[in-house]
Short mmCIF file of C-alpha atoms (C1' of nucleotides) in Angstrom, two decimals:
data_model
loop_
_atom_site.label_atom_id
_atom_site.label_comp_id
_atom_site.label_asym_id
_atom_site.label_seq_id
_atom_site.Cartn_x
_atom_site.Cartn_y
_atom_site.Cartn_z
CA MET B 242 89.00 80.38 76.71
CA ALA B 243 90.81 83.37 78.19
CA ARG B 244 88.66 85.72 76.06
CA ASP B 245 85.56 83.83 77.10
CA THR B 246 86.22 84.35 80.82
CA GLU B 247 87.12 87.93 80.12
CA LYS B 248 83.65 88.42 78.52
CA ARG B 249 81.86 86.60 81.32
CA ARG B 250 83.61 88.81 83.84
CA ALA B 251 82.83 91.99 82.00
CA GLU B 252 79.17 91.00 81.82
CA LEU B 253 79.08 90.14 85.49
CA ARG B 254 80.79 93.44 86.29
CA ASP B 255 78.14 95.34 84.41
CA ARG B 256 75.34 93.40 85.95
CA LEU B 257 76.72 93.99 89.50
CA LEU B 258 77.23 97.61 88.78
CA ASP B 259 73.65 98.08 87.55
CA ILE B 260 72.23 96.39 90.62
CA ALA B 261 74.55 98.24 92.97
CA GLU B 262 73.75 101.56 91.41
CA ARG B 263 70.00 100.98 91.76
CA GLU B 264 70.46 100.00 95.39
CA VAL B 265 72.59 103.04 96.20
CA ARG B 266 70.15 105.28 94.38
CA ASN B 267 67.17 103.87 96.29
CA ASN B 268 68.56 103.19 99.75
CA GLY B 269 72.01 104.67 100.03
CA ALA B 270 75.48 103.23 99.86
CA ALA B 271 75.35 102.04 103.48
CA SER B 272 72.61 99.48 102.63
CA LEU B 273 74.59 97.55 100.00
CA ARG B 274 74.83 93.90 101.06
CA ALA B 275 77.21 91.47 99.37
CA ARG B 276 74.83 88.53 99.72
CA ALA B 277 71.75 90.38 98.41
CA LEU B 278 73.82 91.59 95.52
CA ALA B 279 75.12 88.15 94.62
CA SER B 280 71.72 86.65 94.99
CA GLU B 281 70.14 89.15 92.65
CA ALA B 282 72.95 88.96 90.13
CA GLY B 283 72.73 85.15 90.17
CA CYS B 284 76.32 84.55 91.19
CA ALA B 285 78.26 83.45 94.22
CA VAL B 286 79.30 85.96 96.85
CA GLY B 287 82.91 85.13 96.09
CA ALA B 288 82.39 86.09 92.44
CA ILE B 289 82.02 89.67 93.50
CA TYR B 290 85.67 89.58 94.60
CA ASN B 291 86.78 88.22 91.25
CA VAL B 292 85.54 91.46 89.68
CA PHE B 293 85.93 94.12 92.41
CA ASP B 294 88.55 94.52 95.14
CA ASP B 295 85.94 94.72 97.83
CA MET B 296 82.61 96.40 98.52
CA THR B 297 84.28 99.79 98.72
CA GLY B 298 85.66 99.24 95.24
CA LEU B 299 82.13 98.55 94.04
CA VAL B 300 80.82 101.82 95.52
CA LEU B 301 83.78 103.54 93.94
CA ALA B 302 82.83 102.10 90.59
CA VAL B 303 79.25 103.34 91.08
CA ASN B 304 80.73 106.74 91.93
CA GLY B 305 82.61 106.66 88.68
CA ARG B 306 79.36 106.37 86.72
CA THR B 307 77.71 109.00 88.85
CA PHE B 308 80.52 111.46 88.52
CA GLY B 309 80.43 110.92 84.72
CA ARG B 310 76.72 111.80 84.59
CA LEU B 311 77.20 114.77 86.86
CA GLY B 312 79.97 116.11 84.61
CA GLU B 313 77.74 115.76 81.56
CA THR B 314 74.77 117.34 83.32
CA VAL B 315 76.73 120.41 84.28
CA THR B 316 78.48 120.58 80.86
CA ASN B 317 75.11 120.56 79.08
CA ALA B 318 73.73 123.19 81.36
CA VAL B 319 76.57 125.65 80.92
CA ALA B 320 76.42 125.01 77.15
CA LYS B 321 72.87 126.33 77.07
CA ALA B 322 73.64 129.29 79.32
CA GLY B 323 74.04 132.89 78.23
CA PRO B 324 77.21 134.95 78.01
CA ASP B 325 76.94 136.68 81.45
CA PRO B 326 79.62 135.08 83.77
CA THR B 327 77.54 135.48 86.92
CA GLU B 328 74.52 133.78 85.30
CA GLN B 329 76.86 131.05 84.07
CA LEU B 330 78.02 130.40 87.62
CA ILE B 331 74.42 130.31 88.80
CA THR B 332 73.53 127.91 85.99
CA ILE B 333 76.39 125.65 86.99
CA ALA B 334 75.33 125.70 90.65
CA ARG B 335 71.68 125.20 89.65
CA SER B 336 72.46 122.12 87.61
CA TYR B 337 74.63 120.82 90.47
CA LEU B 338 71.67 121.22 92.80
CA ALA B 339 69.28 119.58 90.35
CA PHE B 340 71.60 116.61 90.11
CA ALA B 341 71.98 116.28 93.88
CA SER B 342 68.30 116.79 94.45
CA THR B 343 67.27 114.13 91.92
CA ASP B 344 69.52 111.40 93.27
CA PRO B 345 70.65 112.50 96.75
CA ASN B 346 71.87 109.02 97.69
CA LEU B 347 74.06 108.66 94.61
CA TRP B 348 75.34 112.20 95.10
CA ARG B 349 76.15 111.74 98.78
CA ALA B 350 77.98 108.50 97.96
CA LEU B 351 80.46 110.61 96.03
CA PHE B 352 81.58 112.20 99.27
CA VAL B 353 81.43 109.41 101.85
CA ALA B 354 84.93 109.47 103.16
CA ASP B 355 85.56 105.70 103.08
CA MET B 356 88.63 106.64 101.12
CA SER B 357 90.33 106.72 104.45
CA THR B 358 93.11 104.52 103.14
CA ASP B 359 96.01 106.60 101.93
CA SER B 360 96.06 107.42 98.25
CA ALA B 361 92.86 105.37 97.82
CA VAL B 362 91.55 108.27 95.86
CA PRO B 363 91.40 107.09 92.26
CA ALA B 364 92.91 109.27 89.54
CA TRP B 365 89.65 109.61 87.70
CA TYR B 366 88.07 111.07 90.81
CA LEU B 367 90.44 113.96 91.01
CA GLN B 368 90.18 114.27 87.21
CA GLU B 369 86.39 114.64 87.30
CA LEU B 370 86.69 117.11 90.09
CA GLN B 371 89.12 119.19 88.04
CA ARG B 372 86.67 119.07 85.19
CA LEU B 373 84.02 120.62 87.45
CA PHE B 374 86.44 123.18 88.79
CA ALA B 375 87.49 124.18 85.29
CA MET B 376 83.88 124.95 84.39
CA ILE B 377 83.62 127.22 87.46
CA ALA B 378 87.03 128.87 86.81
CA ALA B 379 86.09 129.93 83.30
CA PRO B 380 83.41 132.50 84.18
CA LEU B 381 85.46 133.61 87.16
CA THR B 382 88.40 134.43 84.85
CA LYS B 383 86.01 136.46 82.71
CA LEU B 384 84.93 138.37 85.80
CA HIS B 385 88.47 138.95 86.97
CA PRO B 386 90.78 139.00 83.93
CA ASP B 387 93.71 140.33 85.91
CA ALA B 388 93.58 137.88 88.76
CA PRO B 389 96.52 135.43 88.95
CA PRO B 390 95.64 131.72 88.44
CA ASP B 391 96.06 130.70 92.04
CA GLU B 392 93.59 133.36 93.16
CA ILE B 393 91.10 132.10 90.56
CA ASP B 394 91.75 128.64 91.89
CA LEU B 395 91.06 129.76 95.44
CA MET B 396 87.86 131.50 94.42
CA THR B 397 86.85 128.40 92.46
CA ARG B 398 87.23 126.14 95.45
CA THR B 399 85.60 128.67 97.73
CA LEU B 400 82.48 128.92 95.56
CA PHE B 401 82.30 125.21 94.96
CA SER B 402 82.61 124.40 98.66
CA SER B 403 80.06 127.06 99.57
CA VAL B 404 77.44 125.88 97.11
CA HIS B 405 78.22 122.26 98.11
CA GLY B 406 77.64 123.14 101.73
CA ILE B 407 74.35 124.92 101.01
CA ILE B 408 73.05 121.92 99.14
CA LEU B 409 74.41 119.43 101.63
CA LEU B 410 72.71 121.06 104.65
CA GLY B 411 69.74 122.17 102.59
CA LEU B 412 68.87 118.62 101.60
CA GLU B 413 69.47 117.38 105.17
CA ARG B 414 65.98 117.42 106.63
CA ARG B 415 67.32 117.45 110.15
CA ILE B 416 68.78 120.89 109.94
CA SER B 417 66.38 122.86 107.80
CA GLY B 418 64.33 120.77 105.41
CA VAL B 419 64.36 123.76 103.10
CA PRO B 420 62.41 123.25 99.88
CA GLU B 421 64.52 123.10 96.69
CA ALA B 422 63.27 126.56 95.56
CA LYS B 423 64.65 128.01 98.76
CA ILE B 424 68.00 126.37 98.16
CA GLU B 425 68.13 127.89 94.67
CA GLU B 426 67.35 131.25 96.22
CA MET B 427 70.21 130.86 98.70
CA ILE B 428 72.63 129.92 95.98
CA GLY B 429 71.56 132.82 93.77
CA PHE B 430 71.91 135.25 96.63
CA LEU B 431 75.41 134.04 97.53
CA LEU B 432 76.79 133.96 93.94
CA ARG B 433 75.43 137.39 93.02
CA ARG B 434 76.87 138.81 96.21
CA VAL B 435 80.25 137.24 95.70
CA THR B 436 80.56 138.14 92.05
CA GLY B 437 79.40 141.67 92.85
CA ALA B 438 76.49 141.42 90.47
CA ASP B 439 74.22 142.41 93.31
CA LYS B 440 75.73 144.89 95.67
CA GLY B 441 72.92 146.16 97.89
CA ARG B 442 69.75 144.15 97.88
CA VAL B 443 69.06 141.38 100.33
CA SER B 444 66.76 139.24 98.31
CA GLY B 445 67.86 137.83 94.94
CA ASP B 446 66.50 138.32 91.45
CA MET G 231 69.31 100.87 147.18
CA ALA G 232 67.59 102.69 144.38
CA ARG G 233 69.77 105.70 144.96
CA ASP G 234 72.79 103.46 145.03
CA THR G 235 72.21 101.94 141.65
CA GLU G 236 71.32 105.36 140.29
CA LYS G 237 74.73 106.62 141.40
CA ARG G 238 76.50 103.58 139.97
CA ARG G 239 74.78 104.09 136.65
CA ALA G 240 75.54 107.74 136.53
CA GLU G 241 79.22 106.93 137.18
CA LEU G 242 79.28 104.29 134.55
CA ARG G 243 77.58 106.67 132.17
CA ASP G 244 80.27 109.27 132.67
CA ARG G 245 83.01 106.71 132.38
CA LEU G 246 81.59 105.34 129.12
CA LEU G 247 81.14 108.87 127.74
CA ASP G 248 84.75 109.76 128.58
CA ILE G 249 86.12 106.73 126.88
CA ALA G 250 83.85 107.07 123.85
CA GLU G 251 84.66 110.72 123.48
CA ARG G 252 88.41 109.95 123.51
CA GLU G 253 87.88 107.22 120.97
CA VAL G 254 85.80 109.40 118.63
CA ARG G 255 88.30 112.18 119.00
CA ASN G 256 91.23 109.93 118.15
CA ASN G 257 89.80 107.59 115.57
CA GLY G 258 86.38 108.80 114.50
CA ALA G 259 82.85 107.71 115.43
CA ALA G 260 82.98 104.74 113.03
CA SER G 261 85.67 102.95 115.07
CA LEU G 262 83.67 102.77 118.30
CA ARG G 263 83.38 99.15 119.36
CA ALA G 264 80.94 98.01 122.05
CA ARG G 265 83.25 95.29 123.37
CA ALA G 266 86.33 97.44 123.49
CA LEU G 267 84.40 100.06 125.29
CA ALA G 268 82.99 97.65 127.82
CA SER G 269 86.40 96.10 128.39
CA GLU G 270 88.10 99.45 129.00
CA ALA G 271 85.29 100.68 131.22
CA GLY G 272 85.44 97.51 133.21
CA CYS G 273 81.84 96.46 132.66
CA ALA G 274 79.87 93.94 130.72
CA VAL G 275 78.82 94.71 127.11
CA GLY G 276 75.17 94.55 128.24
CA ALA G 277 75.77 97.22 130.84
CA ILE G 278 76.15 99.74 128.03
CA TYR G 279 72.55 99.14 127.11
CA ASN G 280 71.42 99.75 130.68
CA VAL G 281 72.69 103.33 130.30
CA PHE G 282 72.38 104.14 126.59
CA ASP G 283 69.72 103.09 124.11
CA ASP G 284 72.31 101.83 121.67
CA MET G 285 75.65 102.73 120.17
CA THR G 286 73.99 105.53 118.23
CA GLY G 287 72.71 106.93 121.45
CA LEU G 288 76.18 106.91 122.87
CA VAL G 289 77.53 108.88 119.87
CA LEU G 290 74.65 111.21 120.30
CA ALA G 291 75.65 111.81 123.92
CA VAL G 292 79.20 112.52 122.77
CA ASN G 293 77.76 114.96 120.24
CA GLY G 294 75.90 116.65 123.09
CA ARG G 295 79.15 117.39 124.89
CA THR G 296 80.85 118.42 121.64
CA PHE G 297 78.06 120.77 120.66
CA GLY G 298 78.15 122.35 124.09
CA ARG G 299 81.91 123.06 123.84
CA LEU G 300 81.39 124.38 120.30
CA GLY G 301 78.73 126.76 121.49
CA GLU G 302 80.96 128.08 124.27
CA THR G 303 83.93 128.45 121.99
CA VAL G 304 81.99 130.51 119.51
CA THR G 305 80.32 132.50 122.31
CA ASN G 306 83.66 133.36 123.84
CA ALA G 307 85.08 134.40 120.50
CA VAL G 308 82.30 136.73 119.58
CA ALA G 309 82.40 138.24 123.14
CA LYS G 310 85.97 139.36 122.46
CA ALA G 311 85.27 140.63 118.95
CA GLY G 312 84.93 144.31 118.02
CA PRO G 313 81.77 146.15 117.01
CA ASP G 314 82.04 145.75 113.25
CA PRO G 315 79.34 143.27 112.12
CA THR G 316 81.48 141.88 109.25
CA GLU G 317 84.42 141.26 111.55
CA GLN G 318 82.03 139.65 114.00
CA LEU G 319 80.85 137.27 111.35
CA ILE G 320 84.46 136.48 110.48
CA THR G 321 85.29 135.91 114.12
CA ILE G 322 82.41 133.47 114.40
CA ALA G 323 83.52 131.59 111.29
CA ARG G 324 87.13 131.64 112.41
CA SER G 325 86.27 130.12 115.77
CA TYR G 326 84.07 127.52 114.05
CA LEU G 327 87.01 126.65 111.84
CA ALA G 328 89.42 126.46 114.81
CA PHE G 329 87.07 124.16 116.56
CA ALA G 330 86.64 121.85 113.57
CA SER G 331 90.31 121.89 112.85
CA THR G 332 91.30 121.02 116.42
CA ASP G 333 89.01 117.98 116.64
CA PRO G 334 87.92 117.10 113.17
CA ASN G 335 86.61 113.68 114.18
CA LEU G 336 84.40 115.06 117.01
CA TRP G 337 83.25 117.82 114.73
CA ARG G 338 82.34 115.45 111.84
CA ALA G 339 80.48 113.19 114.25
CA LEU G 340 78.04 116.08 114.75
CA PHE G 341 76.91 115.69 111.18
CA VAL G 342 77.02 111.95 110.47
CA ALA G 343 73.49 111.36 109.31
CA ASP G 344 72.78 108.24 111.39
CA MET G 345 69.72 110.12 112.55
CA SER G 346 68.03 108.48 109.64
CA THR G 347 65.24 107.38 111.89
CA ASP G 348 62.36 109.81 111.81
CA SER G 349 62.37 112.47 114.53
CA ALA G 350 65.50 110.92 115.96
CA VAL G 351 66.96 114.43 116.07
CA PRO G 352 67.05 115.29 119.75
CA ALA G 353 65.64 118.58 120.94
CA TRP G 354 68.95 119.81 122.32
CA TYR G 355 70.50 119.30 118.91
CA LEU G 356 68.17 121.74 117.20
CA GLN G 357 68.49 124.05 120.21
CA GLU G 358 72.27 124.24 119.99
CA LEU G 359 71.92 124.82 116.28
CA GLN G 360 69.55 127.69 116.94
CA ARG G 361 72.11 129.10 119.42
CA LEU G 362 74.72 129.10 116.62
CA PHE G 363 72.29 130.59 114.17
CA ALA G 364 71.29 133.37 116.58
CA MET G 365 74.93 134.43 116.93
CA ILE G 366 75.18 134.71 113.13
CA ALA G 367 71.82 136.47 112.79
CA ALA G 368 72.81 139.27 115.25
CA PRO G 369 75.54 140.92 113.14
CA LEU G 370 73.49 140.31 110.01
CA THR G 371 70.60 142.25 111.49
CA LYS G 372 72.99 145.09 112.24
CA LEU G 373 74.10 145.02 108.64
CA HIS G 374 70.52 144.91 107.27
CA PRO G 375 68.27 146.67 109.87
CA ASP G 376 65.35 146.79 107.45
CA ALA G 377 65.41 143.17 106.30
CA PRO G 378 62.47 141.06 107.43
CA PRO G 379 63.24 138.23 109.88
CA ASP G 380 62.83 135.43 107.32
CA GLU G 381 65.36 137.08 105.01
CA ILE G 382 67.79 137.34 107.89
CA ASP G 383 67.06 133.73 108.62
CA LEU G 384 67.74 132.76 104.99
CA MET G 385 71.05 134.70 104.98
CA THR G 386 72.00 133.09 108.28
CA ARG G 387 71.51 129.56 106.96
CA THR G 388 73.20 130.52 103.69
CA LEU G 389 76.31 131.80 105.38
CA PHE G 390 76.46 129.00 107.93
CA SER G 391 76.13 126.37 105.20
CA SER G 392 78.70 128.05 103.03
CA VAL G 393 81.33 128.30 105.75
CA HIS G 394 80.47 124.81 106.80
CA GLY G 395 81.06 123.58 103.28
CA ILE G 396 84.34 125.39 102.95
CA ILE G 397 85.63 123.85 106.19
CA LEU G 398 84.23 120.41 105.36
CA LEU G 399 85.90 120.13 101.95
CA GLY G 400 88.90 122.13 103.06
CA LEU G 401 89.76 119.63 105.82
CA GLU G 402 89.17 116.76 103.49
CA ARG G 403 92.61 115.90 102.23
CA ARG G 404 91.23 114.01 99.22
CA ILE G 405 89.87 117.13 97.56
CA SER G 406 92.28 119.91 98.36
CA GLY G 407 94.29 119.38 101.45
CA VAL G 408 94.31 123.10 101.85
CA PRO G 409 96.27 124.40 104.88
CA GLU G 410 94.20 125.95 107.62
CA ALA G 411 95.50 129.47 106.76
CA LYS G 412 94.17 129.06 103.26
CA ILE G 413 90.79 128.08 104.58
CA GLU G 414 90.72 131.23 106.77
CA GLU G 415 91.51 133.25 103.62
CA MET G 416 88.65 131.62 101.76
CA ILE G 417 86.20 132.29 104.55
CA GLY G 418 87.35 135.86 104.91
CA PHE G 419 87.02 136.44 101.19
CA LEU G 420 83.51 134.95 101.08
CA LEU G 421 82.18 136.83 104.09
CA ARG G 422 83.57 140.19 103.10
CA ARG G 423 82.11 139.72 99.62
CA VAL G 424 78.71 138.70 100.88
CA THR G 425 78.43 141.43 103.46
CA GLY G 426 79.66 144.01 100.94
CA ALA G 427 82.58 145.00 103.04
CA ASP G 428 84.88 144.30 100.12
CA LYS G 429 83.38 145.24 96.80
CA GLY G 430 86.19 145.12 94.32
CA ARG G 431 89.30 143.35 95.34
CA VAL G 432 89.93 139.70 94.71
CA SER G 433 92.16 138.85 97.64
CA GLY G 434 91.06 139.65 101.13
CA ASP G 435 93.21 139.97 104.19
"C1'" DA J 138 68.49 81.52 158.30
"C1'" DT J 139 65.52 81.89 154.47
"C1'" DA J 140 63.07 83.98 150.84
"C1'" DT J 141 62.38 87.56 147.45
"C1'" DG J 142 63.24 90.82 143.90
"C1'" DC J 143 66.02 93.32 140.89
"C1'" DG J 144 70.42 94.82 138.64
"C1'" DT J 145 74.18 92.78 136.15
"C1'" DT J 146 76.13 89.70 133.30
"C1'" DG J 147 78.24 87.45 129.12
"C1'" DA J 148 77.19 83.60 126.14
"C1'" DA J 149 74.40 83.33 122.22
"C1'" DC J 150 72.01 85.26 118.05
"C1'" DG J 151 71.77 87.08 113.59
"C1'" DC J 152 73.97 89.88 110.76
"C1'" DT J 153 78.06 91.76 108.25
"C1'" DG J 154 82.34 91.56 104.62
"C1'" DT J 155 85.89 88.54 103.26
"C1'" DT J 156 88.48 84.21 102.33
"C1'" DC J 157 90.05 79.78 100.36
"C1'" DA J 158 89.81 74.64 100.07
"C1'" DA J 159 87.20 72.00 97.12
"C1'" DG J 160 84.83 70.90 92.98
"C1'" DG J 161 83.64 71.49 88.07
"C1'" DG J 162 84.33 72.06 83.25
"C1'" DG J 163 86.54 73.43 78.96
"C1'" DA J 164 90.94 72.72 76.14
"C1'" DC J 165 94.54 70.09 74.64
"C1'" DA J 166 97.37 65.62 74.06
"C1'" DT J 167 97.13 61.12 73.35
"C1'" DA S 70 86.96 58.82 72.66
"C1'" DT S 71 89.36 59.17 76.68
"C1'" DG S 72 92.32 61.02 80.02
"C1'" DT S 73 94.76 64.72 82.00
"C1'" DC S 74 95.44 69.01 83.57
"C1'" DC S 75 94.69 73.65 85.02
"C1'" DC S 76 92.14 77.54 86.16
"C1'" DC S 77 87.98 79.55 87.47
"C1'" DT S 78 83.95 79.55 90.27
"C1'" DT S 79 81.81 78.32 94.29
"C1'" DG S 80 79.62 78.69 98.99
"C1'" DA S 81 80.57 76.99 103.58
"C1'" DA S 82 83.43 78.79 107.03
"C1'" DC S 83 85.65 82.60 109.63
"C1'" DA S 84 86.24 86.66 112.31
"C1'" DG S 85 83.90 90.48 113.84
"C1'" DC S 86 80.03 93.48 114.63
"C1'" DG S 87 75.71 95.39 117.58
"C1'" DT S 88 72.21 93.69 120.37
"C1'" DT S 89 69.47 90.64 123.51
"C1'" DC S 90 67.83 87.94 127.51
"C1'" DA S 91 67.93 83.79 130.47
"C1'" DA S 92 70.52 83.00 134.29
"C1'" DC S 93 73.14 84.38 138.18
"C1'" DG S 94 74.23 86.78 142.53
"C1'" DC S 95 73.68 90.09 145.84
"C1'" DA S 96 71.26 93.12 149.07
"C1'" DT S 97 67.42 93.68 151.60
"C1'" DA S 98 63.05 92.17 154.14
"C1'" DT S 99 60.95 88.67 156.78
#
DNA sequence: ATATGCGTTGAACGCTGTTCAAGGGGACAT
DNA sequence: ATGTCCCCTTGAACAGCGTTCAACGCATAT
């Protein structure tokens, strides 16, 4: 019987996750409703709380999936990239942009700061972030073989945050409404400048 | 009588704005409560809606004040800066960081995307943004006298978004919890690299 | 003094996430 | 086959939210 319940719960968990993911993808994390979710999943509202801590926990679970797919996307992209470190960085940034641009709502949900509660940041979250950072640090180390690790780390965070900011504000229609091609151009410009691959020109490639 | 009510309303508007601003500063825009606000301002909950469209409108009004102070802060900073364009850019970014770091909640409220409704972006918002962009574009034009205006514009947005991203994630404890000095270092590194003021070294100063 | 019009009010509405007493159903003992 | 028990699921109930609007009261005009 114990196993039976376990299975039922696992199935319900998956079903809820699927529905929640679809809702976040289509309408954003803010429009998740407990009642609508339960109704569509064919369970009671209370059942959600047998499987997730609360609605925030559910969004967190969605983020887990999203982060996983993001990691794979970027990993695949850099696997196909050439040997030039600068181009590798651009490839990483480009795949990051493509991911964010394809599913902006899922992507934004990764960064909604409802983790206000202390230490509510799950371990896997920081782990996935490290995975991303490591992929950025690798080409940077090739570019600067003599730089100490903490300087590589600082450059990594700087580049990630910069590209993240460009994408964040670029996708926000209120500020610029820049087309995706323009965002790619901005990223390419920034990265080539920072890595020193382009010392003089103003426009990129 | 008409003048009388007008004055009463203006006073109430100011009082509500003061209280709301304090609340946003201390606890973030998300924790603004209509009832608490009315109770503290000594008015009925409905009175808020005689003076503001809704709660979003109130936050928008707070943002108006905030954006004004931000503009002045940056303006003052660049007025005191030297003639070197790169250092001017760094000064702008530094004052932006100082502002965000002093009142992170007020600063973040500027960018909460509750302007989801179409064309809900007030004119003054875009205007203040243009004011910021113009201050960035000026030193950039000095650095690249021959660049066409739209390339200057693209660089402006790129730099603003990058610095914004660095500050955004830098102040977010969940991702790095980097001390403010480290954030300044990151910004300085990025700007010197992008402007070409620092071509080889890894660490800035 | 009475009537009129308008600004202000706060109880009520519809919505939210979350809880927990009550009911249902499978497993085991008799 | 029946009874007992226990745990899981349920959904009505709760506390709180932003927002509204019929009713109230006050200041002015008659």
